Short mmCIF file of N, CA and C in Angstrom, two decimals:
data_model
loop_
_atom_site.label_atom_id
_atom_site.label_comp_id
_atom_site.label_asym_id
_atom_site.label_seq_id
_atom_site.Cartn_x
_atom_site.Cartn_y
_atom_site.Cartn_z
N ARG A 1 0.83 -1.20 0.00
CA ARG A 1 0.00 0.00 0.00
C ARG A 1 0.87 1.26 0.00
N LEU A 2 1.93 1.25 0.82
CA LEU A 2 2.83 2.39 0.88
C LEU A 2 3.51 2.61 -0.47
N SER A 3 3.90 1.53 -1.12
CA SER A 3 4.54 1.62 -2.43
C SER A 3 3.60 2.28 -3.45
N LEU A 4 2.34 1.89 -3.45
CA LEU A 4 1.37 2.49 -4.36
C LEU A 4 1.16 3.97 -4.04
N LEU A 5 1.12 4.29 -2.76
CA LEU A 5 0.94 5.68 -2.34
C LEU A 5 2.12 6.53 -2.80
N MET A 6 3.33 6.04 -2.63
CA MET A 6 4.52 6.78 -3.06
C MET A 6 4.55 6.94 -4.58
N PHE A 7 4.13 5.91 -5.31
CA PHE A 7 4.06 5.99 -6.76
C PHE A 7 3.07 7.07 -7.18
N ALA A 8 1.91 7.09 -6.53
CA ALA A 8 0.90 8.10 -6.84
C ALA A 8 1.39 9.50 -6.50
N LEU A 9 2.08 9.63 -5.37
CA LEU A 9 2.62 10.93 -4.96
C LEU A 9 3.68 11.42 -5.95
N ALA A 10 4.54 10.52 -6.39
CA ALA A 10 5.56 10.90 -7.38
C ALA A 10 4.90 11.36 -8.68
N GLY A 11 3.84 10.68 -9.09
CA GLY A 11 3.11 11.09 -10.29
C GLY A 11 2.48 12.46 -10.12
N THR A 12 1.94 12.73 -8.94
CA THR A 12 1.33 14.02 -8.66
C THR A 12 2.37 15.13 -8.71
N VAL A 13 3.52 14.92 -8.09
CA VAL A 13 4.59 15.92 -8.09
C VAL A 13 5.07 16.17 -9.52
N GLN A 14 5.20 15.12 -10.30
CA GLN A 14 5.63 15.27 -11.69
C GLN A 14 4.60 16.07 -12.48
N ALA A 15 3.32 15.80 -12.27
CA ALA A 15 2.27 16.55 -12.96
C ALA A 15 2.29 18.03 -12.56
N GLU A 16 2.47 18.31 -11.27
CA GLU A 16 2.54 19.70 -10.81
C GLU A 16 3.75 20.40 -11.41
N ALA A 17 4.88 19.72 -11.49
CA ALA A 17 6.08 20.31 -12.09
C ALA A 17 5.83 20.64 -13.55
N GLY A 18 5.20 19.71 -14.27
CA GLY A 18 4.90 19.94 -15.68
C GLY A 18 3.97 21.11 -15.88
N GLN A 19 2.93 21.20 -15.05
CA GLN A 19 1.97 22.29 -15.16
C GLN A 19 2.66 23.62 -14.84
N THR A 20 3.49 23.64 -13.83
CA THR A 20 4.20 24.86 -13.45
C THR A 20 5.18 25.28 -14.53
N THR A 21 5.88 24.32 -15.12
CA THR A 21 6.85 24.61 -16.18
C THR A 21 6.18 25.28 -17.37
N ARG A 22 5.02 24.78 -17.76
CA ARG A 22 4.31 25.36 -18.91
C ARG A 22 3.82 26.77 -18.63
N ALA A 23 3.56 27.10 -17.38
CA ALA A 23 2.96 28.39 -17.05
C ALA A 23 3.98 29.53 -16.91
N TRP A 24 5.25 29.24 -16.64
CA TRP A 24 6.21 30.30 -16.36
C TRP A 24 7.44 30.20 -17.25
N ARG A 25 7.92 31.35 -17.64
CA ARG A 25 9.11 31.43 -18.49
C ARG A 25 10.39 31.57 -17.65
N ALA A 26 10.35 32.41 -16.62
CA ALA A 26 11.53 32.67 -15.82
C ALA A 26 11.68 31.62 -14.71
N MET A 27 12.90 31.20 -14.44
CA MET A 27 13.16 30.17 -13.44
C MET A 27 12.73 30.62 -12.04
N SER A 28 12.92 31.90 -11.72
CA SER A 28 12.52 32.39 -10.39
C SER A 28 11.01 32.28 -10.21
N GLN A 29 10.26 32.59 -11.27
CA GLN A 29 8.80 32.45 -11.19
C GLN A 29 8.42 30.98 -11.05
N PHE A 30 9.10 30.12 -11.78
CA PHE A 30 8.84 28.69 -11.68
C PHE A 30 9.07 28.20 -10.25
N ASN A 31 10.22 28.57 -9.67
CA ASN A 31 10.56 28.12 -8.31
C ASN A 31 9.51 28.54 -7.30
N GLU A 32 9.08 29.80 -7.37
CA GLU A 32 8.08 30.31 -6.43
C GLU A 32 6.75 29.57 -6.60
N ALA A 33 6.30 29.42 -7.83
CA ALA A 33 5.02 28.75 -8.09
C ALA A 33 5.08 27.27 -7.71
N PHE A 34 6.17 26.61 -8.06
CA PHE A 34 6.30 25.19 -7.77
C PHE A 34 6.37 24.95 -6.27
N GLU A 35 7.15 25.77 -5.58
CA GLU A 35 7.26 25.62 -4.13
C GLU A 35 5.89 25.82 -3.46
N GLY A 36 5.14 26.81 -3.91
CA GLY A 36 3.80 27.04 -3.37
C GLY A 36 2.88 25.86 -3.60
N ARG A 37 2.93 25.28 -4.78
CA ARG A 37 2.09 24.12 -5.09
C ARG A 37 2.48 22.91 -4.24
N ILE A 38 3.77 22.69 -4.08
CA ILE A 38 4.23 21.56 -3.28
C ILE A 38 3.85 21.75 -1.81
N GLN A 39 3.97 22.97 -1.30
CA GLN A 39 3.58 23.23 0.09
C GLN A 39 2.09 23.00 0.28
N ALA A 40 1.27 23.45 -0.66
CA ALA A 40 -0.18 23.23 -0.57
C ALA A 40 -0.48 21.73 -0.62
N LEU A 41 0.17 21.03 -1.51
CA LEU A 41 -0.02 19.59 -1.63
C LEU A 41 0.41 18.88 -0.34
N ALA A 42 1.49 19.33 0.27
CA ALA A 42 1.96 18.73 1.53
C ALA A 42 0.95 18.95 2.65
N ARG A 43 0.38 20.16 2.73
CA ARG A 43 -0.64 20.43 3.76
C ARG A 43 -1.86 19.54 3.54
N ILE A 44 -2.26 19.37 2.29
CA ILE A 44 -3.41 18.53 1.96
C ILE A 44 -3.13 17.08 2.35
N HIS A 45 -1.97 16.57 1.97
CA HIS A 45 -1.63 15.17 2.27
C HIS A 45 -1.48 14.93 3.77
N THR A 46 -0.92 15.90 4.49
CA THR A 46 -0.80 15.77 5.94
C THR A 46 -2.18 15.67 6.59
N ALA A 47 -3.09 16.54 6.17
CA ALA A 47 -4.45 16.51 6.72
C ALA A 47 -5.16 15.21 6.36
N LEU A 48 -4.98 14.73 5.13
CA LEU A 48 -5.60 13.46 4.74
C LEU A 48 -5.04 12.30 5.57
N ALA A 49 -3.74 12.30 5.81
CA ALA A 49 -3.14 11.24 6.62
C ALA A 49 -3.70 11.26 8.04
N GLU A 50 -3.90 12.46 8.59
CA GLU A 50 -4.46 12.59 9.93
C GLU A 50 -5.90 12.07 10.00
N HIS A 51 -6.59 12.10 8.85
CA HIS A 51 -7.97 11.61 8.78
C HIS A 51 -8.05 10.22 8.12
N ARG A 52 -6.94 9.49 8.18
CA ARG A 52 -6.84 8.13 7.64
C ARG A 52 -7.25 8.04 6.16
N TRP A 53 -6.96 9.07 5.39
CA TRP A 53 -7.18 9.10 3.95
C TRP A 53 -8.65 8.98 3.56
N GLU A 54 -9.54 9.32 4.49
CA GLU A 54 -10.98 9.22 4.20
C GLU A 54 -11.50 10.46 3.50
N GLY A 55 -10.96 11.62 3.82
CA GLY A 55 -11.41 12.88 3.23
C GLY A 55 -11.39 13.97 4.27
N LEU A 56 -11.93 15.15 3.90
CA LEU A 56 -11.95 16.32 4.78
C LEU A 56 -13.29 17.03 4.67
N ASP A 57 -13.66 17.74 5.72
CA ASP A 57 -14.81 18.63 5.63
C ASP A 57 -14.43 19.80 4.73
N MET A 58 -15.40 20.34 4.01
CA MET A 58 -15.14 21.45 3.10
C MET A 58 -14.55 22.65 3.86
N THR A 59 -15.07 22.95 5.03
CA THR A 59 -14.56 24.07 5.82
C THR A 59 -13.09 23.87 6.16
N GLU A 60 -12.72 22.67 6.55
CA GLU A 60 -11.33 22.36 6.88
C GLU A 60 -10.43 22.50 5.65
N LEU A 61 -10.90 22.03 4.51
CA LEU A 61 -10.12 22.12 3.28
C LEU A 61 -9.89 23.58 2.89
N VAL A 62 -10.93 24.39 2.96
CA VAL A 62 -10.80 25.82 2.62
C VAL A 62 -9.80 26.49 3.56
N GLU A 63 -9.94 26.26 4.85
CA GLU A 63 -9.03 26.87 5.82
C GLU A 63 -7.59 26.41 5.61
N LEU A 64 -7.43 25.15 5.32
CA LEU A 64 -6.11 24.56 5.12
C LEU A 64 -5.38 25.17 3.93
N VAL A 65 -6.10 25.38 2.83
CA VAL A 65 -5.48 25.83 1.59
C VAL A 65 -5.51 27.35 1.43
N VAL A 66 -6.62 27.97 1.76
CA VAL A 66 -6.78 29.41 1.55
C VAL A 66 -6.29 30.20 2.77
N GLY A 67 -6.40 29.62 3.95
CA GLY A 67 -6.02 30.29 5.19
C GLY A 67 -4.64 30.93 5.20
N PRO A 68 -3.61 30.28 4.65
CA PRO A 68 -2.28 30.91 4.66
C PRO A 68 -2.19 32.25 3.91
N TYR A 69 -3.19 32.58 3.10
CA TYR A 69 -3.19 33.84 2.36
C TYR A 69 -3.91 34.96 3.10
N ARG A 70 -4.42 34.66 4.28
CA ARG A 70 -5.18 35.64 5.07
C ARG A 70 -4.23 36.73 5.57
N HIS A 71 -4.56 38.01 5.24
CA HIS A 71 -3.79 39.17 5.73
C HIS A 71 -4.20 39.51 7.16
N HIS A 72 -5.49 39.47 7.42
CA HIS A 72 -6.06 39.79 8.72
C HIS A 72 -7.37 39.03 8.84
N ALA A 73 -7.99 39.08 9.99
CA ALA A 73 -9.16 38.24 10.28
C ALA A 73 -10.29 38.40 9.27
N ASP A 74 -10.45 39.60 8.70
CA ASP A 74 -11.57 39.86 7.79
C ASP A 74 -11.24 39.67 6.32
N SER A 75 -10.00 39.37 5.98
CA SER A 75 -9.64 39.31 4.56
C SER A 75 -10.20 38.08 3.85
N ILE A 76 -10.44 37.00 4.59
CA ILE A 76 -11.01 35.80 3.98
C ILE A 76 -12.15 35.30 4.86
N ALA A 77 -13.33 35.20 4.27
CA ALA A 77 -14.50 34.69 4.99
C ALA A 77 -14.95 33.41 4.31
N ALA A 78 -15.11 32.36 5.09
CA ALA A 78 -15.57 31.07 4.55
C ALA A 78 -16.84 30.65 5.25
N GLU A 79 -17.88 30.43 4.47
CA GLU A 79 -19.15 29.94 4.99
C GLU A 79 -19.51 28.68 4.21
N CYS A 80 -19.01 27.57 4.68
CA CYS A 80 -19.22 26.29 3.99
C CYS A 80 -20.11 25.40 4.83
N ASP A 81 -20.99 24.68 4.17
CA ASP A 81 -21.79 23.72 4.91
C ASP A 81 -20.90 22.55 5.31
N PRO A 82 -21.37 21.66 6.16
CA PRO A 82 -20.50 20.58 6.65
C PRO A 82 -20.31 19.42 5.65
N THR A 83 -20.21 19.76 4.39
CA THR A 83 -20.03 18.74 3.36
C THR A 83 -18.70 18.02 3.55
N PHE A 84 -18.74 16.71 3.47
CA PHE A 84 -17.54 15.89 3.55
C PHE A 84 -17.04 15.67 2.12
N VAL A 85 -15.77 16.00 1.88
CA VAL A 85 -15.16 15.83 0.55
C VAL A 85 -14.31 14.57 0.60
N PRO A 86 -14.64 13.57 -0.22
CA PRO A 86 -13.85 12.33 -0.20
C PRO A 86 -12.42 12.55 -0.66
N SER A 87 -11.53 11.69 -0.20
CA SER A 87 -10.10 11.86 -0.46
C SER A 87 -9.76 11.97 -1.95
N GLN A 88 -10.52 11.28 -2.81
CA GLN A 88 -10.23 11.33 -4.24
C GLN A 88 -10.41 12.75 -4.80
N LEU A 89 -11.27 13.54 -4.16
CA LEU A 89 -11.54 14.89 -4.66
C LEU A 89 -10.79 15.98 -3.89
N VAL A 90 -10.29 15.64 -2.72
CA VAL A 90 -9.64 16.64 -1.88
C VAL A 90 -8.45 17.28 -2.59
N ARG A 91 -7.59 16.49 -3.20
CA ARG A 91 -6.40 17.05 -3.85
C ARG A 91 -6.79 17.97 -5.01
N VAL A 92 -7.72 17.53 -5.85
CA VAL A 92 -8.12 18.33 -7.01
C VAL A 92 -8.76 19.64 -6.57
N LEU A 93 -9.71 19.54 -5.66
CA LEU A 93 -10.38 20.74 -5.17
C LEU A 93 -9.41 21.62 -4.39
N GLY A 94 -8.55 21.01 -3.59
CA GLY A 94 -7.57 21.77 -2.83
C GLY A 94 -6.61 22.54 -3.72
N MET A 95 -6.13 21.90 -4.78
CA MET A 95 -5.21 22.58 -5.68
C MET A 95 -5.92 23.67 -6.48
N THR A 96 -7.20 23.47 -6.78
CA THR A 96 -7.98 24.52 -7.45
C THR A 96 -8.09 25.73 -6.53
N LEU A 97 -8.42 25.50 -5.27
CA LEU A 97 -8.49 26.59 -4.30
C LEU A 97 -7.13 27.27 -4.12
N HIS A 98 -6.06 26.48 -4.17
CA HIS A 98 -4.71 27.05 -4.07
C HIS A 98 -4.44 27.98 -5.25
N GLU A 99 -4.79 27.56 -6.46
CA GLU A 99 -4.56 28.40 -7.64
C GLU A 99 -5.37 29.69 -7.55
N LEU A 100 -6.63 29.60 -7.12
CA LEU A 100 -7.43 30.81 -6.96
C LEU A 100 -6.81 31.73 -5.90
N SER A 101 -6.30 31.16 -4.83
CA SER A 101 -5.68 31.94 -3.77
C SER A 101 -4.42 32.65 -4.25
N THR A 102 -3.57 31.93 -4.98
CA THR A 102 -2.34 32.57 -5.47
C THR A 102 -2.66 33.66 -6.48
N ASN A 103 -3.68 33.43 -7.30
CA ASN A 103 -4.09 34.48 -8.25
C ASN A 103 -4.61 35.71 -7.50
N ALA A 104 -5.39 35.49 -6.44
CA ALA A 104 -5.89 36.60 -5.64
C ALA A 104 -4.75 37.35 -4.97
N ALA A 105 -3.71 36.62 -4.53
CA ALA A 105 -2.57 37.25 -3.88
C ALA A 105 -1.69 38.01 -4.87
N LYS A 106 -1.61 37.54 -6.09
CA LYS A 106 -0.74 38.19 -7.09
C LYS A 106 -1.46 39.28 -7.87
N TYR A 107 -2.73 39.05 -8.23
CA TYR A 107 -3.42 39.96 -9.15
C TYR A 107 -4.79 40.41 -8.66
N GLY A 108 -5.32 39.82 -7.62
CA GLY A 108 -6.71 40.06 -7.24
C GLY A 108 -6.87 40.78 -5.92
N ALA A 109 -7.90 40.38 -5.19
CA ALA A 109 -8.31 41.08 -3.97
C ALA A 109 -7.23 41.12 -2.90
N LEU A 110 -6.41 40.11 -2.81
CA LEU A 110 -5.41 40.07 -1.73
C LEU A 110 -4.15 40.87 -2.04
N THR A 111 -4.17 41.66 -3.11
CA THR A 111 -3.04 42.56 -3.40
C THR A 111 -3.17 43.85 -2.60
N THR A 112 -4.32 44.07 -1.99
CA THR A 112 -4.53 45.26 -1.17
C THR A 112 -4.97 44.85 0.23
N GLN A 113 -4.72 45.70 1.21
CA GLN A 113 -5.15 45.41 2.59
C GLN A 113 -6.67 45.46 2.71
N GLU A 114 -7.32 46.20 1.82
CA GLU A 114 -8.77 46.31 1.87
C GLU A 114 -9.47 45.15 1.17
N GLY A 115 -8.74 44.39 0.39
CA GLY A 115 -9.33 43.31 -0.39
C GLY A 115 -9.92 42.21 0.47
N ARG A 116 -10.99 41.62 -0.03
CA ARG A 116 -11.69 40.56 0.69
C ARG A 116 -12.03 39.42 -0.26
N ILE A 117 -11.99 38.20 0.30
CA ILE A 117 -12.45 37.03 -0.43
C ILE A 117 -13.56 36.39 0.39
N ALA A 118 -14.65 36.04 -0.28
CA ALA A 118 -15.75 35.33 0.37
C ALA A 118 -15.92 33.99 -0.34
N ILE A 119 -15.86 32.91 0.43
CA ILE A 119 -16.00 31.57 -0.12
C ILE A 119 -17.18 30.91 0.59
N SER A 120 -18.05 30.31 -0.21
CA SER A 120 -19.15 29.57 0.40
C SER A 120 -19.35 28.28 -0.39
N SER A 121 -19.95 27.33 0.28
CA SER A 121 -20.28 26.08 -0.40
C SER A 121 -21.53 25.49 0.21
N ALA A 122 -22.29 24.79 -0.62
CA ALA A 122 -23.50 24.11 -0.16
C ALA A 122 -23.87 23.05 -1.18
N ARG A 123 -24.47 22.00 -0.70
CA ARG A 123 -25.01 20.97 -1.59
C ARG A 123 -26.10 21.57 -2.44
N ASP A 124 -26.16 21.16 -3.69
CA ASP A 124 -27.20 21.61 -4.61
C ASP A 124 -28.55 21.08 -4.11
N ALA A 125 -29.54 21.95 -4.01
CA ALA A 125 -30.86 21.56 -3.51
C ALA A 125 -31.54 20.54 -4.43
N ASN A 126 -31.24 20.60 -5.72
CA ASN A 126 -31.88 19.69 -6.68
C ASN A 126 -31.10 18.41 -6.92
N ASP A 127 -29.82 18.41 -6.57
CA ASP A 127 -28.97 17.25 -6.80
C ASP A 127 -27.91 17.18 -5.71
N ALA A 128 -28.15 16.36 -4.71
CA ALA A 128 -27.26 16.27 -3.54
C ALA A 128 -25.86 15.80 -3.88
N SER A 129 -25.65 15.23 -5.07
CA SER A 129 -24.31 14.79 -5.46
C SER A 129 -23.46 15.96 -5.97
N ARG A 130 -24.07 17.14 -6.11
CA ARG A 130 -23.35 18.32 -6.58
C ARG A 130 -23.09 19.28 -5.43
N LEU A 131 -21.90 19.82 -5.43
CA LEU A 131 -21.50 20.82 -4.44
C LEU A 131 -21.32 22.14 -5.16
N ARG A 132 -22.04 23.14 -4.74
CA ARG A 132 -21.92 24.47 -5.33
C ARG A 132 -20.95 25.29 -4.50
N ILE A 133 -19.92 25.82 -5.15
CA ILE A 133 -18.90 26.61 -4.47
C ILE A 133 -18.90 28.00 -5.09
N SER A 134 -18.90 29.00 -4.23
CA SER A 134 -18.86 30.38 -4.68
C SER A 134 -17.58 31.03 -4.18
N TRP A 135 -16.88 31.73 -5.06
CA TRP A 135 -15.65 32.46 -4.73
C TRP A 135 -15.86 33.89 -5.21
N SER A 136 -15.86 34.84 -4.30
CA SER A 136 -16.05 36.25 -4.65
C SER A 136 -14.89 37.06 -4.12
N GLU A 137 -14.44 38.00 -4.95
CA GLU A 137 -13.36 38.90 -4.55
C GLU A 137 -13.85 40.32 -4.60
N LEU A 138 -13.58 41.07 -3.56
CA LEU A 138 -13.92 42.48 -3.48
C LEU A 138 -12.67 43.28 -3.20
N GLY A 139 -12.55 44.44 -3.83
CA GLY A 139 -11.42 45.31 -3.55
C GLY A 139 -10.16 45.01 -4.34
N TRP A 140 -10.29 44.29 -5.44
CA TRP A 140 -9.10 44.00 -6.21
C TRP A 140 -8.78 45.15 -7.15
N ARG A 141 -7.59 45.14 -7.67
CA ARG A 141 -7.13 46.24 -8.53
C ARG A 141 -6.85 45.72 -9.93
N ILE A 142 -6.84 46.63 -10.86
CA ILE A 142 -6.48 46.28 -12.23
C ILE A 142 -4.96 46.21 -12.32
N VAL A 143 -4.45 45.18 -12.97
CA VAL A 143 -3.01 44.98 -13.06
C VAL A 143 -2.46 45.74 -14.26
N ASP A 144 -1.40 46.49 -14.03
CA ASP A 144 -0.72 47.21 -15.09
C ASP A 144 0.05 46.21 -15.95
N SER A 145 -0.19 46.22 -17.25
CA SER A 145 0.44 45.24 -18.13
C SER A 145 1.97 45.30 -18.08
N HIS A 146 2.53 46.45 -17.79
CA HIS A 146 3.99 46.57 -17.73
C HIS A 146 4.57 45.86 -16.50
N LEU A 147 3.75 45.68 -15.48
CA LEU A 147 4.23 45.02 -14.27
C LEU A 147 4.23 43.50 -14.40
N VAL A 148 3.40 42.93 -15.27
CA VAL A 148 3.30 41.47 -15.38
C VAL A 148 3.99 40.90 -16.61
N SER A 149 4.58 41.76 -17.43
CA SER A 149 5.22 41.22 -18.63
C SER A 149 6.38 42.09 -19.09
N GLU A 150 7.27 41.42 -19.78
CA GLU A 150 8.39 42.14 -20.37
C GLU A 150 8.08 42.58 -21.80
N ASP A 151 7.17 41.87 -22.45
CA ASP A 151 6.85 42.17 -23.84
C ASP A 151 5.39 41.81 -24.13
N ALA A 152 4.93 42.16 -25.32
CA ALA A 152 3.52 41.92 -25.69
C ALA A 152 3.19 40.42 -25.70
N GLY A 153 4.12 39.58 -26.09
CA GLY A 153 3.87 38.13 -26.12
C GLY A 153 3.64 37.56 -24.73
N ALA A 154 4.44 38.02 -23.77
CA ALA A 154 4.27 37.55 -22.39
C ALA A 154 2.94 38.01 -21.83
N TYR A 155 2.53 39.23 -22.16
CA TYR A 155 1.25 39.73 -21.67
C TYR A 155 0.09 38.95 -22.30
N ARG A 156 0.21 38.64 -23.59
CA ARG A 156 -0.81 37.83 -24.26
C ARG A 156 -0.94 36.47 -23.57
N ASP A 157 0.20 35.87 -23.24
CA ASP A 157 0.18 34.59 -22.52
C ASP A 157 -0.49 34.73 -21.16
N TYR A 158 -0.21 35.85 -20.47
CA TYR A 158 -0.83 36.11 -19.17
C TYR A 158 -2.36 36.18 -19.30
N ILE A 159 -2.82 36.90 -20.30
CA ILE A 159 -4.27 37.03 -20.52
C ILE A 159 -4.87 35.67 -20.86
N GLN A 160 -4.23 34.90 -21.71
CA GLN A 160 -4.75 33.58 -22.07
C GLN A 160 -4.81 32.66 -20.86
N ARG A 161 -3.78 32.68 -20.03
CA ARG A 161 -3.80 31.87 -18.82
C ARG A 161 -4.92 32.31 -17.89
N SER A 162 -5.11 33.61 -17.75
CA SER A 162 -6.15 34.13 -16.87
C SER A 162 -7.52 33.68 -17.33
N ARG A 163 -7.79 33.79 -18.62
CA ARG A 163 -9.08 33.38 -19.16
C ARG A 163 -9.30 31.89 -18.95
N GLY A 164 -8.26 31.09 -19.15
CA GLY A 164 -8.38 29.65 -18.96
C GLY A 164 -8.68 29.30 -17.51
N GLU A 165 -8.02 30.00 -16.59
CA GLU A 165 -8.26 29.73 -15.18
C GLU A 165 -9.69 30.10 -14.80
N TRP A 166 -10.19 31.21 -15.36
CA TRP A 166 -11.58 31.59 -15.07
C TRP A 166 -12.54 30.52 -15.58
N SER A 167 -12.29 30.02 -16.77
CA SER A 167 -13.18 29.02 -17.34
C SER A 167 -13.20 27.75 -16.49
N VAL A 168 -12.04 27.32 -16.03
CA VAL A 168 -11.97 26.10 -15.23
C VAL A 168 -12.48 26.36 -13.82
N ALA A 169 -11.95 27.40 -13.18
CA ALA A 169 -12.26 27.63 -11.78
C ALA A 169 -13.67 28.16 -11.57
N LYS A 170 -14.15 28.97 -12.45
CA LYS A 170 -15.46 29.58 -12.27
C LYS A 170 -16.56 28.84 -13.02
N ASN A 171 -16.17 27.83 -13.78
CA ASN A 171 -17.08 26.96 -14.52
C ASN A 171 -17.65 27.70 -15.73
N VAL A 172 -18.38 26.97 -16.52
CA VAL A 172 -18.92 27.49 -17.77
C VAL A 172 -19.97 28.55 -17.52
N TYR A 173 -20.65 28.52 -16.37
CA TYR A 173 -21.69 29.48 -16.07
C TYR A 173 -21.18 30.91 -16.22
N VAL A 174 -20.02 31.22 -15.64
CA VAL A 174 -19.47 32.56 -15.74
C VAL A 174 -18.95 32.81 -17.14
N ALA A 175 -18.28 31.84 -17.72
CA ALA A 175 -17.69 32.01 -19.05
C ALA A 175 -18.77 32.32 -20.10
N THR A 176 -19.92 31.65 -20.01
CA THR A 176 -20.94 31.84 -21.02
C THR A 176 -21.86 33.02 -20.74
N ARG A 177 -21.87 33.52 -19.51
CA ARG A 177 -22.78 34.59 -19.16
C ARG A 177 -22.06 35.90 -18.81
N SER A 178 -20.75 35.94 -19.02
CA SER A 178 -20.01 37.13 -18.64
C SER A 178 -19.80 38.09 -19.79
N GLY A 179 -20.08 37.65 -21.00
CA GLY A 179 -19.89 38.51 -22.16
C GLY A 179 -18.49 38.53 -22.51
#
């Protein structure tokens, strides 16, 4: 069992490295992003091990992954129902929350002291197998293109990555109804 777990963990680390490599051009940016992803993954795996690999409550997962980005008590508010997230989904959902958190810290609401993030979750009233998660940011600033890129190509890549993250993280509902 331990051998299988280590094999799966090695595959996960390799996948995270590949994803990070594709996203960043400069080695310093790669190191920072990769280290953040590995630290988030380590926190997730530690919590899963403490819970005998059964899973985590949604509130615990949000606090575990998003909590380290809290500037002060009011900067991140989480109102999650007591939904239990099985271990198979904890890593995927945890890493998605990590990506949203790092984006908020670099480009969104957490770039200012006044910025706020509100996260909520609840089972879908019409389909209990679905979990509805809401992520809202208030107080974020517009990013100056000169600060995030050295040239027009890098800025284009930044915009394309941002749009892709919105589509995945915010689901098709926002993508199709945002204009």
